[in-house]
XYZ file of C-alpha atoms in Angstrom:
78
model
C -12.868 3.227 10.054
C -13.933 5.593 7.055
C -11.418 7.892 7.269
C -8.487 4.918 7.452
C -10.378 3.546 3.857
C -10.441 7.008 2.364
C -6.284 7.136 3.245
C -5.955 4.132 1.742
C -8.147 5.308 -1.633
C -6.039 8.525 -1.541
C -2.780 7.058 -2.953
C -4.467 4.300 -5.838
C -6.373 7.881 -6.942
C -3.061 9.556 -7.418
C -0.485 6.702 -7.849
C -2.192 4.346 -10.577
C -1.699 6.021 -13.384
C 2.336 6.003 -12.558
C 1.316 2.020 -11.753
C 0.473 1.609 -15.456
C 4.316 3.538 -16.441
C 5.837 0.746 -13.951
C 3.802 -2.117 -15.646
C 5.047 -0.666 -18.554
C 9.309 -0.426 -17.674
C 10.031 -3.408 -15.558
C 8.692 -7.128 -15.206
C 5.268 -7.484 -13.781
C 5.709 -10.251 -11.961
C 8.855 -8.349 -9.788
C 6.565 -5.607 -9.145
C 3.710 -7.535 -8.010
C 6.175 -9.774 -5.552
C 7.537 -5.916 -4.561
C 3.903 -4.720 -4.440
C 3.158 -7.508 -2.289
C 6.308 -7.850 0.196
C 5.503 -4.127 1.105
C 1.921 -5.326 1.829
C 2.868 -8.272 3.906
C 5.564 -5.784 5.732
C 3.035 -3.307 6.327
C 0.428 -6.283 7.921
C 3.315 -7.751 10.146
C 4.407 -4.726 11.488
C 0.867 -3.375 12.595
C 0.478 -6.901 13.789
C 3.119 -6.705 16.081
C 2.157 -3.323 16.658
C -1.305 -4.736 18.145
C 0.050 -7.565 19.892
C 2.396 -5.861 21.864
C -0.105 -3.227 23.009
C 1.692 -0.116 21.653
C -0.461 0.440 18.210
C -1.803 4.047 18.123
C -4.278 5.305 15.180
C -1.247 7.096 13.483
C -0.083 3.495 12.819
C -3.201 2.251 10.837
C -2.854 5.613 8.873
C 0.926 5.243 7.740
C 0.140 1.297 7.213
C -3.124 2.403 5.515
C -1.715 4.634 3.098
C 1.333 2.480 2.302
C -0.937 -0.044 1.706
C -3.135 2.063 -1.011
C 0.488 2.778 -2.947
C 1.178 -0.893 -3.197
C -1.825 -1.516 -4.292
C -2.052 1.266 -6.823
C 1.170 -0.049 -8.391
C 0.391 -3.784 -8.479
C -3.254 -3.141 -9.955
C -2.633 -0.247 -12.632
C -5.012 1.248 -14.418
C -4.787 1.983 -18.302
């Protein structure tokens, strides 16, 4: 469970700074409804993932770390 947080921390540490350049160049409301899409995306597949038996732990790392770049360009920093 640690290490899937830490995957997800790795890409708001590098990624929000470039989150506050997007803020910056293009509506905020269209990049929090893209932020959040790819969130929602990421949740339904892994759900379907789980419900049809066939999730492996490589799963909830891609789905963790696309997760942390969503949210590191919906919530930037600076």
């Amino acid at each position: 469970f640690g290490f899937v947080v830490f995957l997800q921390g790795i890409p708001m540490l590098v990624l929000s700074l470039f989150g506050g350049v997007l803020a910056d160049r293009y509506d905020r409301r269209m990049l929090l409804v893209v932020c959040q899409v790819a969130v929602f995306l990421g949740v339904v597949v892994l759900g379907v993932l789980t419900i049809s038996g066939s999730v492996a732990i490589w799963h909830l790392y891609v789905v963790s770390l696309s997760l942390g770049a969503a949210q590191a360009a919906s919530m930037p920093r600076g």
